[in-house]
Coordinates of C-alpha atoms and ligand atoms in Angstrom, one line a residue:
M73 CA 7.7 31.9 -12.2
A74 CA 4.4 32.4 -10.3
A75 CA 2.5 31.7 -13.6
L76 CA 4.6 28.5 -14.1
V77 CA 3.6 27.4 -10.6
V78 CA -0.1 28.0 -11.1
R79 CA 0.1 26.2 -14.5
G80 CA 1.9 23.3 -13.0
V81 CA -0.8 22.9 -10.3
R82 CA -3.6 23.3 -12.9
D83 CA -2.0 20.5 -15.1
M84 CA -1.6 18.3 -12.1
L85 CA -5.3 18.7 -11.1
K86 CA -6.4 18.2 -14.7
R87 CA -4.4 14.9 -14.8
A88 CA -6.0 13.8 -11.5
D89 CA -9.5 14.3 -13.1
F90 CA -8.8 11.1 -15.0
A91 CA -9.6 9.2 -11.8
T92 CA -13.2 10.2 -12.2
V93 CA -13.5 8.6 -15.6
P94 CA -15.6 5.4 -15.2
R95 CA -13.5 2.2 -15.6
R96 CA -15.5 0.9 -18.6
Q97 CA -14.6 4.1 -20.6
R98 CA -10.9 3.8 -19.9
H99 CA -8.7 2.7 -22.7
K100 CA -6.1 0.2 -21.6
K101 CA -2.9 0.3 -23.7
K102 CA -1.6 -3.1 -24.7
W103 CA 2.2 -3.6 -24.8
A104 CA 3.6 -5.5 -27.7
S105 CA 5.2 -8.7 -26.5
T106 CA 8.4 -7.7 -28.4
E107 CA 8.7 -4.4 -26.5
P108 CA 12.1 -4.3 -24.8
K109 CA 11.9 -4.6 -21.0
F110 CA 14.1 -2.0 -19.4
P111 CA 15.0 -2.2 -15.7
A112 CA 13.1 0.3 -13.6
T113 CA 16.4 1.9 -12.5
R114 CA 17.1 2.7 -16.2
L115 CA 13.7 4.1 -16.8
A116 CA 14.2 6.3 -13.7
L117 CA 17.4 7.7 -15.1
Q118 CA 15.8 8.4 -18.5
N119 CA 13.0 10.2 -16.8
F120 CA 15.3 12.2 -14.6
D121 CA 17.6 13.1 -17.5
M122 CA 14.6 14.5 -19.4
T123 CA 13.0 16.5 -16.5
Y124 CA 15.9 17.5 -14.3
S125 CA 18.2 18.6 -17.2
V126 CA 15.5 21.2 -17.9
Q127 CA 14.8 22.0 -14.2
F128 CA 18.4 22.3 -13.1
G129 CA 20.3 23.2 -16.3
D130 CA 24.0 23.3 -15.8
L131 CA 23.7 21.8 -12.3
W132 CA 22.2 18.5 -13.5
P133 CA 25.4 16.7 -14.6
S134 CA 26.9 17.1 -11.1
I135 CA 23.7 16.2 -9.3
R136 CA 23.4 13.2 -11.6
V137 CA 26.8 11.8 -10.9
S138 CA 26.3 12.3 -7.2
L139 CA 23.0 10.5 -7.2
L140 CA 24.6 7.6 -9.0
S141 CA 27.5 7.5 -6.4
E142 CA 27.4 6.2 -2.9
Q143 CA 25.5 8.4 -0.5
K144 CA 26.7 9.6 2.9
Y145 CA 25.1 8.8 6.2
G146 CA 24.6 10.6 9.5
A147 CA 24.6 8.9 12.9
L148 CA 21.7 10.2 15.0
V149 CA 22.7 9.7 18.6
N150 CA 20.1 7.9 20.7
N151 CA 19.6 10.2 23.7
F152 CA 17.6 7.4 25.4
A153 CA 20.5 5.0 25.3
S154 CA 23.7 6.7 25.8
G155 CA 25.8 8.7 28.1
D156 CA 28.4 10.9 26.4
H157 CA 30.7 8.0 25.5
V158 CA 28.9 7.4 22.1
S159 CA 29.5 11.0 21.1
A160 CA 33.1 10.6 22.2
E161 CA 33.5 7.4 20.1
L162 CA 32.0 9.1 17.1
K163 CA 34.4 12.1 17.6
Q164 CA 37.3 9.6 17.7
L165 CA 36.3 8.5 14.2
K166 CA 36.7 12.2 13.2
A167 CA 33.0 12.7 12.7
R168 CA 31.4 15.9 13.9
D169 CA 28.0 16.7 15.3
F170 CA 26.7 19.0 12.5
V171 CA 23.6 20.1 14.4
N172 CA 25.4 21.5 17.5
E173 CA 28.2 22.9 15.4
A174 CA 25.6 24.8 13.3
I175 CA 23.6 26.1 16.2
F176 CA 26.3 26.9 18.8
H177 CA 29.3 27.7 16.7
R178 CA 27.7 29.7 13.9
E179 CA 29.4 32.8 12.5
P180 CA 27.9 36.0 13.9
E181 CA 26.0 38.1 11.4
P182 CA 28.1 41.2 10.4
E183 CA 27.0 44.2 12.3
N184 CA 26.1 46.2 9.2
S185 CA 24.2 43.2 7.8
Q186 CA 21.3 44.3 5.5
T187 CA 19.4 41.1 6.0
V188 CA 16.0 41.4 7.8
A189 CA 15.9 39.7 11.2
P190 CA 14.3 36.3 10.7
S191 CA 11.0 35.5 12.5
P192 CA 11.5 33.4 15.7
A193 CA 9.5 30.5 14.1
S194 CA 11.9 30.2 11.2
W195 CA 14.9 30.5 13.4
A196 CA 13.9 27.9 16.0
C197 CA 15.4 24.4 15.6
S198 CA 14.0 21.4 17.4
P199 CA 16.3 21.0 20.4
N200 CA 18.4 18.1 21.8
L201 CA 19.3 16.4 18.5
R202 CA 22.8 15.2 18.0
C203 CA 23.8 13.9 14.6
F204 CA 27.4 13.1 13.5
T205 CA 28.6 13.2 9.9
F206 CA 32.0 13.0 8.3
T207 CA 33.4 16.2 7.0
R208 CA 33.0 17.4 3.3
G209 CA 34.9 15.1 1.0
D210 CA 35.4 12.4 3.7
V211 CA 33.5 9.3 2.5
S212 CA 34.2 7.1 5.5
R213 CA 31.4 4.9 6.8
F214 CA 30.1 4.5 10.3
P215 CA 30.3 1.1 11.9
P216 CA 26.9 -0.6 12.5
A217 CA 25.0 0.6 15.6
R218 CA 25.4 -1.4 18.8
R219 CA 23.2 -2.2 21.8
G220 CA 24.1 -0.3 24.9
S221 CA 23.8 -1.3 28.6
L222 CA 20.1 -0.4 28.7
G223 CA 19.4 -2.8 25.8
L224 CA 18.8 0.1 23.3
M225 CA 20.7 0.8 20.2
D226 CA 23.3 3.6 20.5
Y227 CA 22.7 5.5 17.2
Y228 CA 20.5 5.4 14.1
L229 CA 22.1 5.6 10.6
M230 CA 20.2 7.8 8.2
D231 CA 20.7 10.3 5.4
A232 CA 21.7 13.3 7.5
A233 CA 19.6 15.6 5.3
S234 CA 16.5 13.7 6.6
L235 CA 17.0 15.4 9.9
L236 CA 16.5 18.9 8.4
P237 CA 12.7 18.6 8.2
V238 CA 12.6 17.6 11.8
L239 CA 14.9 20.4 12.9
A240 CA 12.9 22.9 10.8
L241 CA 9.6 21.8 12.5
G242 CA 11.0 23.6 15.6
L243 CA 9.4 21.5 18.3
Q244 CA 8.8 23.2 21.7
P245 CA 8.4 21.4 25.0
G246 CA 4.9 20.0 25.5
D247 CA 4.0 19.9 21.8
T248 CA 1.4 17.5 20.5
V249 CA 2.9 16.1 17.3
L250 CA 1.6 14.2 14.3
D251 CA 3.9 12.3 11.9
L252 CA 1.5 11.6 9.1
C253 CA 3.6 9.2 6.9
A254 CA 6.0 7.9 9.5
A255 CA 7.4 4.5 8.4
P256 CA 10.0 3.2 8.6
G257 CA 10.5 5.7 11.4
G258 CA 13.8 7.6 11.1
K259 CA 12.1 11.0 11.5
T260 CA 9.7 9.7 14.2
L261 CA 12.7 8.6 16.2
A262 CA 14.3 12.1 15.7
L263 CA 11.0 13.8 16.8
L264 CA 11.1 11.7 20.0
Q265 CA 14.8 12.4 20.6
T266 CA 13.9 16.1 21.0
G267 CA 12.2 15.2 24.3
C268 CA 9.5 17.8 23.4
C269 CA 6.6 15.6 22.5
R270 CA 3.8 15.6 25.1
N271 CA 2.3 13.0 22.8
L272 CA 3.2 11.8 19.3
A273 CA 0.9 10.1 16.7
A274 CA 3.0 8.2 14.2
N275 CA 0.9 7.0 11.3
D276 CA 1.6 5.1 8.0
L277 CA -0.9 3.6 5.6
S278 CA 1.2 0.5 5.1
T279 CA 0.8 -2.1 7.9
S280 CA 4.1 -3.9 6.9
R281 CA 5.9 -0.6 7.1
T282 CA 4.3 0.3 10.5
S283 CA 5.6 -3.0 11.8
R284 CA 9.1 -1.8 10.8
L285 CA 8.4 1.5 12.5
Q286 CA 7.3 -0.4 15.7
R287 CA 10.6 -2.4 15.6
V288 CA 12.6 0.9 15.4
L289 CA 10.7 2.2 18.4
D290 CA 11.3 -1.1 20.3
N291 CA 15.0 -1.0 19.6
Y292 CA 15.6 2.7 20.3
V293 CA 12.9 4.0 22.8
P294 CA 12.5 2.8 26.4
Q295 CA 9.3 1.1 27.2
D296 CA 8.0 3.8 29.6
V297 CA 8.2 6.4 26.9
R298 CA 6.5 4.1 24.4
D299 CA 3.8 3.0 26.8
K300 CA 2.6 6.1 28.6
N301 CA 0.0 6.9 26.0
R302 CA 2.7 9.2 24.6
V303 CA 3.4 7.3 21.3
R304 CA 0.4 6.1 19.3
V305 CA 1.2 4.1 16.1
T306 CA -1.6 3.8 13.6
S307 CA -2.1 2.5 10.0
W308 CA -4.8 4.8 8.6
D309 CA -5.1 6.7 5.3
G310 CA -3.4 10.0 6.1
R311 CA -5.7 11.8 3.6
K312 CA -8.6 11.3 6.1
W313 CA -6.7 12.9 9.1
G314 CA -8.4 16.3 8.7
E315 CA -11.8 14.6 9.3
L316 CA -10.5 12.3 12.0
E317 CA -8.7 14.8 14.2
G318 CA -9.0 18.4 12.8
D319 CA -7.4 21.4 14.5
T320 CA -5.6 19.1 17.0
Y321 CA -1.8 19.3 16.7
D322 CA 0.9 21.9 17.4
R323 CA 3.3 20.4 14.9
V324 CA 2.7 18.1 11.9
L325 CA 5.3 16.4 9.7
V326 CA 4.0 15.4 6.3
D327 CA 6.9 13.3 4.8
V328 CA 5.1 12.1 1.7
P329 CA 5.5 9.1 -0.6
C330 CA 7.5 10.4 -3.6
T331 CA 9.7 9.1 -6.5
T332 CA 12.5 8.6 -3.9
D333 CA 15.0 9.6 -6.5
R334 CA 18.1 8.0 -5.1
H335 CA 16.4 4.7 -4.3
S336 CA 14.8 4.6 -7.8
L337 CA 18.3 4.8 -9.4
H338 CA 19.7 2.0 -7.4
E339 CA 17.1 -0.6 -6.4
E340 CA 14.8 -2.6 -8.7
E341 CA 12.7 -3.8 -5.7
N342 CA 9.8 -1.6 -4.9
N343 CA 10.8 0.8 -7.6
I344 CA 8.1 3.3 -8.6
F345 CA 9.5 3.5 -12.1
Q346 CA 8.3 -0.1 -12.8
R347 CA 6.0 0.0 -15.8
S348 CA 3.2 -1.5 -13.7
R349 CA 3.4 1.5 -11.4
K350 CA 3.2 4.2 -14.0
K351 CA -0.4 5.3 -13.0
E352 CA 0.6 5.4 -9.4
R353 CA 3.6 7.6 -10.3
Q354 CA 1.5 10.0 -12.3
M355 CA -0.9 10.3 -9.4
L356 CA 1.8 11.1 -6.8
P357 CA 1.4 14.9 -6.9
M358 CA -2.3 14.6 -6.3
L359 CA -1.8 12.2 -3.4
Q360 CA 0.9 14.6 -2.0
V361 CA -1.5 17.6 -2.2
Q362 CA -4.2 15.6 -0.4
L363 CA -1.8 14.4 2.3
L364 CA -0.4 17.9 2.9
A365 CA -4.0 19.4 2.9
A366 CA -5.0 16.8 5.6
G367 CA -1.9 17.6 7.6
L368 CA -2.7 21.3 7.5
L369 CA -6.3 20.6 8.6
A370 CA -5.1 18.4 11.5
T371 CA -3.0 21.4 12.7
K372 CA -4.3 23.9 15.3
P373 CA -4.6 27.4 14.0
G374 CA -1.2 29.0 14.8
G375 CA 0.5 25.6 14.5
H376 CA 3.2 24.5 12.1
V377 CA 3.6 22.0 9.4
V378 CA 6.7 20.8 7.5
Y379 CA 6.2 19.1 4.1
S380 CA 9.1 17.0 2.9
T381 CA 10.1 14.7 0.0
C382 CA 13.3 12.9 -1.0
S383 CA 12.7 14.0 -4.7
L384 CA 14.2 16.7 -6.8
S385 CA 11.0 17.2 -8.7
H386 CA 9.5 20.7 -8.6
L387 CA 6.1 19.1 -9.4
Q388 CA 6.3 17.0 -6.2
N389 CA 7.8 19.8 -4.2
E390 CA 6.9 23.5 -4.6
Y391 CA 3.9 22.9 -6.9
V392 CA 2.4 20.6 -4.3
V393 CA 2.9 23.2 -1.5
Q394 CA 1.2 25.9 -3.7
G395 CA -1.6 23.5 -4.7
A396 CA -2.4 22.5 -1.1
I397 CA -2.3 26.2 0.1
E398 CA -4.7 27.1 -2.8
L399 CA -7.0 24.2 -1.9
L400 CA -7.2 25.1 1.8
D401 CA -8.0 28.7 0.9
N402 CA -10.6 27.8 -1.8
Q403 CA -12.4 24.9 0.0
Y404 CA -12.0 25.8 3.7
S405 CA -11.2 29.5 3.7
I406 CA -8.1 28.6 5.8
K407 CA -5.0 30.8 5.3
V408 CA -1.6 29.2 5.4
Q409 CA 1.7 31.1 5.2
V410 CA 5.0 29.7 4.0
E411 CA 7.9 30.5 6.4
D412 CA 11.1 31.8 5.1
L413 CA 13.9 29.3 5.9
T414 CA 16.8 31.4 4.5
H415 CA 18.3 31.8 7.9
F416 CA 17.8 28.1 8.7
R417 CA 19.6 27.2 5.4
K418 CA 22.5 29.4 6.2
L419 CA 23.0 27.5 9.5
F420 CA 23.6 24.2 7.7
M421 CA 25.4 25.4 4.5
N422 CA 28.7 23.9 5.7
T423 CA 27.3 20.4 5.8
F424 CA 24.8 20.3 2.8
S425 CA 24.6 21.7 -0.7
F426 CA 21.3 23.7 -1.2
F427 CA 19.7 24.5 -4.5
P428 CA 19.9 28.3 -4.6
S429 CA 16.6 29.0 -6.5
C430 CA 13.7 27.4 -4.7
Q431 CA 10.6 29.6 -4.9
V432 CA 9.2 28.1 -1.6
G433 CA 11.0 25.8 0.8
E434 CA 14.6 24.5 0.6
L435 CA 16.1 21.7 -1.4
V436 CA 19.3 19.7 -0.5
I437 CA 20.9 18.6 -3.7
P438 CA 23.4 15.7 -3.8
N439 CA 27.0 16.8 -4.3
L440 CA 30.1 14.6 -4.5
M441 CA 31.7 16.4 -1.6
A442 CA 28.5 16.2 0.5
N443 CA 26.5 13.4 -0.9
F444 CA 23.3 13.8 1.1
G445 CA 19.7 14.1 -0.2
P446 CA 17.8 14.9 -2.2
M447 CA 15.6 16.3 0.5
Y448 CA 13.0 19.0 0.0
F449 CA 11.3 20.6 3.0
C450 CA 9.0 23.5 3.4
K451 CA 7.7 25.0 6.6
M452 CA 4.2 26.5 6.9
C453 CA 2.1 28.2 9.5
R454 CA -1.6 27.6 9.6
M455 CA -2.9 31.2 10.3
T456 CA -6.6 30.5 10.7
Ligands
SAM655 C1 8.9 8.8 2.4 S1 8.1 7.6 3.3 C2 8.1 8.1 4.9 C3 9.5 8.0 5.6 C4 9.4 8.2 7.1 N1 8.9 9.5 7.4 C5 10.8 8.1 7.7 O1 11.5 9.1 7.9 O2 11.3 7.0 7.9 C6 6.4 7.8 2.8 C7 5.5 6.9 3.5 O3 4.1 7.2 3.2 C8 3.3 6.1 3.4 N2 2.0 6.4 2.7 C9 1.7 6.3 1.4 N3 0.4 6.7 1.2 C10 -0.1 7.0 2.4 C11 -1.3 7.5 2.9 N4 -2.4 7.7 2.1 N5 -1.5 7.8 4.2 C12 -0.4 7.6 5.1 N6 0.8 7.2 4.7 C13 1.0 6.9 3.4 C14 4.1 5.0 2.7 O4 3.7 3.7 3.2 C15 5.6 5.4 3.1 O5 6.0 4.6 4.3

């Protein structure tokens, strides 16, 4: 498998070399006018059938049907807005706070357990997050969020698996935090809900998407928290962050652009499988490596990074992690260590279905009983 990983990274880097070919020497393929026009959603399904049936084998048919079915949401309670009545109302709907259930009501490890004690870093979850989901097999929906007495919305609806990268980042009080690809802002909001950010830099290359992020902050976060130089929203190219603010942050979230597998099967608009976006799609793993490398360079030695995607693709997940770690070692002599999240995965196994064979990181796979994800996340520590 290690050889496969290295070969995958090498292929990816080779493909990226294409970018250095001068434009005049590039050959542009002409499409025949009779060529049938397939919707991007169908092209996405064809692509996934080809690659994921190999990657997941017997598991693919069940992942496929789940991806094509309606997804489940979680309601992230807005700690800035509510007293306990929102949680009480969500409980009345028979939803449960999966975060606190996992952390405070977990089964004790058997005394004669052979498993090695996890390192404190992999064990620590970001605190103060409350997120309600319906139980396995219950496909009820949450009513839309409402504005509370303080004028702030009471909860934020998101794929509950999107909270896992934030939980895994393990924020500590007083942390300086960077969210490198932040818009539209679900994870930024969750980072703020922990109450741990001394300051938070939320960045996204797209200005229209940073406007959406700003609207989320306006609707969910009180002005004094937004104003006090604590939250900075920028629209820079995240790949430059290592040069802009190297060795600066305690925690960095790198939630990269990817093939957004579920979206690509359901929405024509902004679909990365449109023919016109083929090159962009092929270049994704290279962009992802560059963004992760920049995130690692922006982290203080001893600090932590979580890399995440909402794709099932090994090429965009574990290969990217391996590629970025190799790049930091070769070009900057910086050592990065992947953290074992086995213990973290066990905490949340009642709520999510995890792919059992990831080489590095964890992958939530869609399942009809728990139709969240896909969500890949990998936690790293910058050692030097
Ligand atoms: C998966 S989305 C992020 C979702 C977000 N973290 C959330 O939870 O709402 C990836 C984002 O990366 C942004 N992006 C793409 N290229 C980028 C770059 N070079 N630098 C920074 N952001 C980039 C896209 O605009 C997109 O909003």
